[in-house]
Structure formats: C-alpha cells, structure tokens
mmCIF file of C-alpha atoms and ligand atoms in Angstrom:
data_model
loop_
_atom_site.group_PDB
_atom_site.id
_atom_site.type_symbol
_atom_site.label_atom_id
_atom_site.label_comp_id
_atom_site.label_asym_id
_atom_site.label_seq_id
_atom_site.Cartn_x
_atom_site.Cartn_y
_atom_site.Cartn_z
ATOM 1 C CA UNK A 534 44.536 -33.182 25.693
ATOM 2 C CA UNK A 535 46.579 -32.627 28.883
ATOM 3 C CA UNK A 536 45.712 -34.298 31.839
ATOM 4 C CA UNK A 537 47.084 -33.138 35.365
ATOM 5 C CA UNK A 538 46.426 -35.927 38.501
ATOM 6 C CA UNK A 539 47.664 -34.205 42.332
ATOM 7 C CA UNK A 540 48.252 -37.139 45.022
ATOM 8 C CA UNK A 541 47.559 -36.297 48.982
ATOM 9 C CA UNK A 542 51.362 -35.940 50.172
ATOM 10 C CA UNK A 543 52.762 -39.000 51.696
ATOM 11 C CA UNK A 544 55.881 -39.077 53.899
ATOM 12 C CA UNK A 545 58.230 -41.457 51.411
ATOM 13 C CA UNK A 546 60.712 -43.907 53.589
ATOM 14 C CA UNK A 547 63.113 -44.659 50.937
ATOM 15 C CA UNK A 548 65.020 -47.327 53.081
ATOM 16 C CA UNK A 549 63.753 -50.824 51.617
ATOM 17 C CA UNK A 550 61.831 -53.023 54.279
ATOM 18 C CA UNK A 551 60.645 -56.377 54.974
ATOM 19 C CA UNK A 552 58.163 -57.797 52.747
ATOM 20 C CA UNK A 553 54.433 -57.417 54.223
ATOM 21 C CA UNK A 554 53.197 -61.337 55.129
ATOM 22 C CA UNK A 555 49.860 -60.290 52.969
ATOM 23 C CA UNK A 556 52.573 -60.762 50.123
ATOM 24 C CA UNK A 557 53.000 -63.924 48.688
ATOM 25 C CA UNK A 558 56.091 -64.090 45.849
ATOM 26 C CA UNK A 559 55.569 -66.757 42.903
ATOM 27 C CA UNK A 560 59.163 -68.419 42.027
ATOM 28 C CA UNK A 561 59.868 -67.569 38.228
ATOM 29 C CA UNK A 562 61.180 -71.352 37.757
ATOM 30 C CA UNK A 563 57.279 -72.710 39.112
ATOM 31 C CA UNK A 564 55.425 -74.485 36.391
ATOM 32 C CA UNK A 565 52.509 -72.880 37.203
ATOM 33 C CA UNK A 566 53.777 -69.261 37.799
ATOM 34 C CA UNK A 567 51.204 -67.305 35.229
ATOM 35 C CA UNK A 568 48.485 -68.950 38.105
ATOM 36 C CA UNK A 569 50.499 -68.310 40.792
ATOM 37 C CA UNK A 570 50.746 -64.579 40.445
ATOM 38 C CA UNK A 571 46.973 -64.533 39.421
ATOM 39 C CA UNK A 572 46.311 -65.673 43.013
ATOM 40 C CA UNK A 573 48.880 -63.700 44.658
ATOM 41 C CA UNK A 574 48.114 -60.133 42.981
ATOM 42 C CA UNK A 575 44.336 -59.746 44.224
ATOM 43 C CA UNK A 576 45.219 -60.867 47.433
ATOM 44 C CA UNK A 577 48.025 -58.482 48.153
ATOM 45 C CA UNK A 578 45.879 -55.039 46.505
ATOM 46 C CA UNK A 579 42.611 -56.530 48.688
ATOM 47 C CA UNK A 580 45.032 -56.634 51.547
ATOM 48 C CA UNK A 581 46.012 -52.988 51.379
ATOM 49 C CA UNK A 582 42.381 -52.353 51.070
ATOM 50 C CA UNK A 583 43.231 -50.322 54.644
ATOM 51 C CA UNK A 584 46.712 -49.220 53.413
ATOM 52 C CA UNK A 585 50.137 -50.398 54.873
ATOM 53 C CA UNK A 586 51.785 -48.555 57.069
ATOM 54 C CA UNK A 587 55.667 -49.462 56.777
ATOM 55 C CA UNK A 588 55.266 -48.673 53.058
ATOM 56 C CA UNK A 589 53.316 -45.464 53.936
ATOM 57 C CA UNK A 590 50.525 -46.790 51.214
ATOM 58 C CA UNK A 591 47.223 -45.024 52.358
ATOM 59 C CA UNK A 592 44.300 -47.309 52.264
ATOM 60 C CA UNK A 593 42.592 -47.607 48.816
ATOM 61 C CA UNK A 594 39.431 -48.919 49.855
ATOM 62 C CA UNK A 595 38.253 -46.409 48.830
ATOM 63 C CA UNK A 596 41.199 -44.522 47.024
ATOM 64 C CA UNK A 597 41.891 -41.002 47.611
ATOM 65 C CA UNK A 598 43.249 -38.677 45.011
ATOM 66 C CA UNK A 599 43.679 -35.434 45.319
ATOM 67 C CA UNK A 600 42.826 -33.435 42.244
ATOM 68 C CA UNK A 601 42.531 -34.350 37.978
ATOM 69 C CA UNK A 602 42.079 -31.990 35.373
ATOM 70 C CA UNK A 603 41.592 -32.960 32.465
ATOM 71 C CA UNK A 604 41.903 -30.501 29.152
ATOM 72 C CA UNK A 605 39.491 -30.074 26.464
ATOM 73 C CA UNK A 606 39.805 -32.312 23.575
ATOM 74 C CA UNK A 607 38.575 -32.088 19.951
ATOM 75 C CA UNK A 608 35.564 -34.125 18.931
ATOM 76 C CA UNK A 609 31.562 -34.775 19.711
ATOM 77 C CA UNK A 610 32.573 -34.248 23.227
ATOM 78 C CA UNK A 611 34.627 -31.853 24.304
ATOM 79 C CA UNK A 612 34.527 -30.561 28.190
ATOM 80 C CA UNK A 613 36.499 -28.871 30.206
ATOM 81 C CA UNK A 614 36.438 -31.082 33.653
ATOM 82 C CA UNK A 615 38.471 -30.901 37.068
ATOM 83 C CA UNK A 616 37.755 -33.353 40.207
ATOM 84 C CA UNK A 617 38.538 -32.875 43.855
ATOM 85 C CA UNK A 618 38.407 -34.862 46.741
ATOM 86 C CA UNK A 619 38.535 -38.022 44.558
ATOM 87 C CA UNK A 620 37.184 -41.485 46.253
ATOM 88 C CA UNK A 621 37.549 -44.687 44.252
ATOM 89 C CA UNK A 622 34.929 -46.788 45.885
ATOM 90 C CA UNK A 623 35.487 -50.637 44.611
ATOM 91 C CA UNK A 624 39.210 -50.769 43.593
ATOM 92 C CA UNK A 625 39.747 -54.278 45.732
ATOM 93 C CA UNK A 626 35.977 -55.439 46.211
ATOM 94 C CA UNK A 627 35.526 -58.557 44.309
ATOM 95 C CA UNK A 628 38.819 -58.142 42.197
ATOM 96 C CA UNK A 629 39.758 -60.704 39.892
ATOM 97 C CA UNK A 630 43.187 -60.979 37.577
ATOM 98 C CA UNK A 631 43.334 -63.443 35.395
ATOM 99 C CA UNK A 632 46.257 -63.827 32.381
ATOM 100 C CA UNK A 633 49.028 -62.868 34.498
ATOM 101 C CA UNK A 634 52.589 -62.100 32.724
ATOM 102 C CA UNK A 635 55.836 -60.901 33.032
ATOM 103 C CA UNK A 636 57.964 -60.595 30.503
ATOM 104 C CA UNK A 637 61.190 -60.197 32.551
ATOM 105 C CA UNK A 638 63.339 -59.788 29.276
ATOM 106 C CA UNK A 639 61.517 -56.614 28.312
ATOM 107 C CA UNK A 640 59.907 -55.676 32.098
ATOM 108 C CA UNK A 641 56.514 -55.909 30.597
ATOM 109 C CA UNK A 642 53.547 -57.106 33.156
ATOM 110 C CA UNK A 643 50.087 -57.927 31.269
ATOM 111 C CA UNK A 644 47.626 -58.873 33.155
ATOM 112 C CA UNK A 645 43.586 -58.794 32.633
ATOM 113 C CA UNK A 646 41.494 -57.620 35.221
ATOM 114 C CA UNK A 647 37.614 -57.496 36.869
ATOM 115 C CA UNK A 648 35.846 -55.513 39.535
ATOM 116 C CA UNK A 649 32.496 -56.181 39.494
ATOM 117 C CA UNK A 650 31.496 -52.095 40.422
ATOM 118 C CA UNK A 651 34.124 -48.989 40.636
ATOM 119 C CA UNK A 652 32.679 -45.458 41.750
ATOM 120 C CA UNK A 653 35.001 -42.358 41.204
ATOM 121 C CA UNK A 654 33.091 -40.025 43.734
ATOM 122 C CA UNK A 655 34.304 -36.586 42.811
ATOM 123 C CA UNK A 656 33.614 -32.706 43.572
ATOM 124 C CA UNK A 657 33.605 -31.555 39.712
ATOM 125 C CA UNK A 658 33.582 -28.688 37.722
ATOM 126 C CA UNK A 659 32.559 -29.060 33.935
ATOM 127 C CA UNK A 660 32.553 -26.181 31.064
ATOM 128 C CA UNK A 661 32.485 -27.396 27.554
ATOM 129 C CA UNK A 662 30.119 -29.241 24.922
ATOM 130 C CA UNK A 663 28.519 -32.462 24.655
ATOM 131 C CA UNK A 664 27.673 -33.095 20.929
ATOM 132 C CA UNK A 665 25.786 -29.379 20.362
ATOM 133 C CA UNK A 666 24.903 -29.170 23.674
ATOM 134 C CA UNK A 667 26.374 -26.535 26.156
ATOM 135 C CA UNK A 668 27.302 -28.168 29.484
ATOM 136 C CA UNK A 669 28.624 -26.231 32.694
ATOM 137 C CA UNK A 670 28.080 -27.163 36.876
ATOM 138 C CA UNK A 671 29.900 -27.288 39.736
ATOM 139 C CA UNK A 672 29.307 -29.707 42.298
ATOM 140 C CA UNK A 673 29.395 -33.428 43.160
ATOM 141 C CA UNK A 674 29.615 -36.149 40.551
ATOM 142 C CA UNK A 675 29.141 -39.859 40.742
ATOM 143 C CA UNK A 676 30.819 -41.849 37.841
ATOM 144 C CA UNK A 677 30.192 -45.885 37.822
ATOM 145 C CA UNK A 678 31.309 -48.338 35.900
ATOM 146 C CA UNK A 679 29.573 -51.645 36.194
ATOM 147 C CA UNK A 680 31.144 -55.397 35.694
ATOM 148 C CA UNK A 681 34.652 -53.677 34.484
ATOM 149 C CA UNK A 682 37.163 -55.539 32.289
ATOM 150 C CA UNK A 683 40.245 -54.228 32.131
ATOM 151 C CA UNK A 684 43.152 -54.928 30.329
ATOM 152 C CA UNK A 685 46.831 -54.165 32.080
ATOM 153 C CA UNK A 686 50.145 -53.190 31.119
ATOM 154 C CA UNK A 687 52.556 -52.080 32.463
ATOM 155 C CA UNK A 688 55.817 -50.876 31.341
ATOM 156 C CA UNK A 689 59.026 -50.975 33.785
ATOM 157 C CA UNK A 690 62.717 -50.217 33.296
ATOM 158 C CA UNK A 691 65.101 -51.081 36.302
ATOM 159 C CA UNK A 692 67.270 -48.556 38.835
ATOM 160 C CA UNK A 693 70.027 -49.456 41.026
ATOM 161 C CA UNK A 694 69.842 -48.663 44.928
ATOM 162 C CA UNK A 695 72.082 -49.790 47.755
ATOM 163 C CA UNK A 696 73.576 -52.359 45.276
ATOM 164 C CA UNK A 697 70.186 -53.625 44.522
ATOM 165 C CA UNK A 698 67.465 -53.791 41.499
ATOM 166 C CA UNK A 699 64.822 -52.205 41.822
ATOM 167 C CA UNK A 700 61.689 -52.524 39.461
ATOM 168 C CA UNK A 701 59.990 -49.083 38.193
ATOM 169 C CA UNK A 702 57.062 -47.997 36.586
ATOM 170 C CA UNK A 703 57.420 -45.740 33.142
ATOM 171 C CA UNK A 704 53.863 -46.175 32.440
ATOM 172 C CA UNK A 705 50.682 -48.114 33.464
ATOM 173 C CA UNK A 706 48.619 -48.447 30.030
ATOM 174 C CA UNK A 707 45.016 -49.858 30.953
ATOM 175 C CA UNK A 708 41.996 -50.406 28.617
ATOM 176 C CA UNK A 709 38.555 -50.389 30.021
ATOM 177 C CA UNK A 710 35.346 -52.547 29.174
ATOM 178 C CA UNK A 711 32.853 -51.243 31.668
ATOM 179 C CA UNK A 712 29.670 -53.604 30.776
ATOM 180 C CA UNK A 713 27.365 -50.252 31.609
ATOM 181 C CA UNK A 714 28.460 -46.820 33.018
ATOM 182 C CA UNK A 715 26.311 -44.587 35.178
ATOM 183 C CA UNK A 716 27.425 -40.884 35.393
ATOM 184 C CA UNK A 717 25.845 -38.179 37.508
ATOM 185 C CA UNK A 718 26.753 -34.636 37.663
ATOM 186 C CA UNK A 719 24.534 -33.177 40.360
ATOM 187 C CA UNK A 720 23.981 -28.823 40.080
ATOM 188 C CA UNK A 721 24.666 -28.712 36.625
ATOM 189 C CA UNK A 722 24.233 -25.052 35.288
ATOM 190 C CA UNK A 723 24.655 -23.728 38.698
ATOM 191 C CA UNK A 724 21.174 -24.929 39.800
ATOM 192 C CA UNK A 725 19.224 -24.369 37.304
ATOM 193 C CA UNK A 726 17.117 -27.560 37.814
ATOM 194 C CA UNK A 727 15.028 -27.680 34.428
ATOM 195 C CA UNK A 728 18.020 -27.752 32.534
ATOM 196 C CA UNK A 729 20.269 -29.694 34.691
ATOM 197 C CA UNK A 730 17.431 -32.471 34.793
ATOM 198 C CA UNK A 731 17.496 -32.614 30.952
ATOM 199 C CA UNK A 732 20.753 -32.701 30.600
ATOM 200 C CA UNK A 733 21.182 -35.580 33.212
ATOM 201 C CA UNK A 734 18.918 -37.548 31.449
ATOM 202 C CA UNK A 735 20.239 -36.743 28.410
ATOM 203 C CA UNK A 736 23.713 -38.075 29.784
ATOM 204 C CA UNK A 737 21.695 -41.239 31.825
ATOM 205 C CA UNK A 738 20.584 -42.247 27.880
ATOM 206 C CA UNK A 739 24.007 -41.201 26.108
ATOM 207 C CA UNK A 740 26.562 -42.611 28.458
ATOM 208 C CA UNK A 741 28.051 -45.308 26.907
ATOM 209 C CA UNK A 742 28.541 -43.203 23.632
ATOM 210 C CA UNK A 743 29.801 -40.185 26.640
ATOM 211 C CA UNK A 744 31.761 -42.589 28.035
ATOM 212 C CA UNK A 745 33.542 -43.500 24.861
ATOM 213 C CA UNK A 746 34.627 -40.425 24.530
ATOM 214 C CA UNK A 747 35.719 -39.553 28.061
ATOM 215 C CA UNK A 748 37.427 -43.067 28.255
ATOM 216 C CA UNK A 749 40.809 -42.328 27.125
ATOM 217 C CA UNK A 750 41.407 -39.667 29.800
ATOM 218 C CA UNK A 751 39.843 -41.532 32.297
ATOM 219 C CA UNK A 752 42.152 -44.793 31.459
ATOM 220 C CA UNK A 753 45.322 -42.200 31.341
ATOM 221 C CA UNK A 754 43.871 -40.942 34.931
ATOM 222 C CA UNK A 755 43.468 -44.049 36.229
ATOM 223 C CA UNK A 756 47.183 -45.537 34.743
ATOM 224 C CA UNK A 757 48.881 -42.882 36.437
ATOM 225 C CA UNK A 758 47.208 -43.155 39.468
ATOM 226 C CA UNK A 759 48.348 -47.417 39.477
ATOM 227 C CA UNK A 760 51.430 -46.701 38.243
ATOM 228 C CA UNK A 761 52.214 -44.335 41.601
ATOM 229 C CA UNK A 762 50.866 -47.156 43.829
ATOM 230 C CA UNK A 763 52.891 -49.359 42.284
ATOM 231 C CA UNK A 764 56.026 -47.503 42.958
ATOM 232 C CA UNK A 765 55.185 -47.197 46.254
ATOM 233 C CA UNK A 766 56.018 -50.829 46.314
ATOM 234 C CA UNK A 767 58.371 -51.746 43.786
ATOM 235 C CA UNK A 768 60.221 -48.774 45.110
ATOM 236 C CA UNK A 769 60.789 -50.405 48.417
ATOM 237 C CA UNK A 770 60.922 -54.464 47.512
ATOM 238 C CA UNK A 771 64.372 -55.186 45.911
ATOM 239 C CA UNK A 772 63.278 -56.938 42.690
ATOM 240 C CA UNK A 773 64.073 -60.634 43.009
ATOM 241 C CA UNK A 774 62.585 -60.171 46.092
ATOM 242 C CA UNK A 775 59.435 -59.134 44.840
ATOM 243 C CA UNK A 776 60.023 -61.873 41.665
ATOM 244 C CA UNK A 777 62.777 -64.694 42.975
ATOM 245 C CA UNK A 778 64.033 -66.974 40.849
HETATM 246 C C1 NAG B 819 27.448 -43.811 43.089
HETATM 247 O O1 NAG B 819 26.550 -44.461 42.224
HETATM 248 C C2 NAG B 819 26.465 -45.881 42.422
HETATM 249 C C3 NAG B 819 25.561 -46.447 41.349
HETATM 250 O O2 NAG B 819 24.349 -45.791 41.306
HETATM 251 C C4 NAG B 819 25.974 -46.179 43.826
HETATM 252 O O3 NAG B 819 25.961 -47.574 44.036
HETATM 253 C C5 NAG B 819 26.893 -45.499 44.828
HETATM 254 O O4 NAG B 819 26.409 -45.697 46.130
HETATM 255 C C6 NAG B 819 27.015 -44.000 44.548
HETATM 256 N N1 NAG B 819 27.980 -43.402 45.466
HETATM 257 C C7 NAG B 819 27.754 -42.239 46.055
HETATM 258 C C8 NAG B 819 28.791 -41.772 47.031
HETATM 259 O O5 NAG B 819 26.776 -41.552 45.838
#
C-alpha cells in the first residue's frame, strides 16, 4: 500500500528563533517532569490553534493538507481513495496528553493522547471494493472519529546546525482508538442516488469494521502529517532549549 500526503508550500526560515512565550520547557532534572510536559504539550499545539508566524506554522485549527492518496491494498476492503483540500477540524479542541515520555537515550517520545471529536473534511475520489461490493464517487467526504485515543511515538535522531543539536523526526507512529467513527462519502457513483444511499448506509452500519480496515493508512496519513509539524519546530528550537537540563 503506498500512501502519498502533499503539504500547502510554506516559506521555511531556517535561522533558529526565540522560543514562542505559549511554550513552556519542563527541566529534565524536575521530579515531576512526565506531568510537567503533559501540561505543557496541549497548551503549546492549542496555542498554535491560529498558527505562529515566526515559525511560519499555518494555523491547525482546522489543519490544512493539501492532497493524500492512498493505494489499494489487499483484503475485505480494498479502495482506491485520494483527498483534496484536506481540513482537520478538532486537532487542539479539548486535547488531552497524558503518559508523557522521553527517552532521551534513544530520542523516543511516547505519549497517549485524547480529542474528544476530529473531522478530516475532504474532496475525495474512491474506486475499489468494499467486501463484494463495488464502490466509486467523487465528491465531498466527511470522516469523524468520536472520543479518540491515541497512542504516540515518535522516533527522533539528532543533526548538527550552527554548532547546535537539533531534534528530528524519522517517524511519527500513532495508534488510533476512535470510540465510534462516522464516514460520509456524499455523490457516490457519480449521482446515482439509489445506490449511493445504499451504499452510505451500508457504510453508516459497517464503519467500525470499514474503519478497521482503512485505519492503518489513515494512522500512516496522519503520522506523517505530525511528524512535518513537528519539524517545523524542532527544526528551529535548538534541543536543550526545547528540553534543558
Ligand atoms: C462532519 O461530521 C460531523 C459529525 O457528524 C459534524 O459534526 C461536522 O460538522 C461535519 N463537518 C462538515 C464540514 O460537514
């Protein structure tokens, strides 16, 4: 299964700057540092909730991406699907992280997460099969997950800039447990309504077992999209700036 994810172009100022005030930095040596960072996180990602400018971070409230495609796969469900004009409604809204760590030996962050609803808002295009059904449409899809627990991590290795560390991003694993999805794909089969109704009630009543099987591309989506707004900012905050001792 390949899976392709476009960003909108932002201008990139490599030069590092100041450290927003919506950041607050945990000391590593502070007894309570796994609760420290659980506080701090949330805060900071609500706070860009309108973007930042001198990091050139967009606002991700909601989150625009640009295009996904995502390739067939083998199995009950197997579909063809590409998004455009990507919103993610719900990213900050009532975010929780709990279980904070960092192990700084190995640059692995683990951390458990909770939005209460996300909506990826999408125009879509879907050709493929769900169990024996055929499925095709073009138009605009609605995909919500409800109460979601994630679990976080998120492999970094370090780079050297200027004479100073900087943290990187390799790869942003995440596991979802949506309590309930909702999907809509509205103009399925190009219109035709009859069908189009069946089949979105037939995916209304299926789509936990639909989303099962979408999940995995939907959590690679969704790392790589993190893992580029995290670079954004550990590209541009030294490391034990971002961490101090
Ligand atoms: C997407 O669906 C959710 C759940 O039904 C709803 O709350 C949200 O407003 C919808 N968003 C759009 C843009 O239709």
């Amino acid at each position: 299964m390949k899976i392709i994810v476009t960003f909108l172009a932002i201008f990139a100022l490599s030069a590092a700057v100041e450290l927003p005030p919506s950041l607050k930095t945990c000391r590593r040596k502070d007894p309570q540092y796994q609760q420290c960072l659980s506080a701090a996180v949330p805060l900071f990602i609500k706070s860009l909730s309108a973007g930042l400018r001198n990091f050139r971070i967009l606002p991700i409230e909601p989150l625009a991406v640009d295009s996904i495609k995502i390739g067939e796969s083998t199995g009950p469900v197997s579909v063809k699907q590409s998004y455009r004009n990507i919103k993610l409604y719900g990213l900050t809204r009532g975010l929780e992280v709990n279980n904070y760590r960092i192990d700084f030996n190995k640059l692995i962050l683990t951390s458990d997460s909770y939005n209460p609803q996300v909506d990826f808002v999408a125009d879509y295009e879907l050709d493929g099969q769900v169990l024996v059904l055929p499925i095709h449409g073009k138009g605009h899809s609605n995909i919500t997950m409800i109460g979601l627990h994630a679990k976080n991590t998120i492999y970094c290795d370090t780079h050297v800039k200027d004479g100073e560390t900087y943290l990187r991003i390799k790869k942003y694993d995440i596991k979802f447990h949506p309590e309930r999805v909702l999907m809509h794909f509205g103009n399925l089969f190009d219109g035709d309504n009859a069908l189009a109704e069946q089949m979105n009630t037939f995916i209304a009543q299926n789509s936990d077992l639909l989303f099962k099987e979408l999940q995995a591309s939907y959590e690679e989506t969704f790392g790589l999209v993190f893992a580029k707004l995290g670079n954004e900012v550990f590209s541009r905050i030294p490391m034990n700036k971002l961490f101090p001792q």
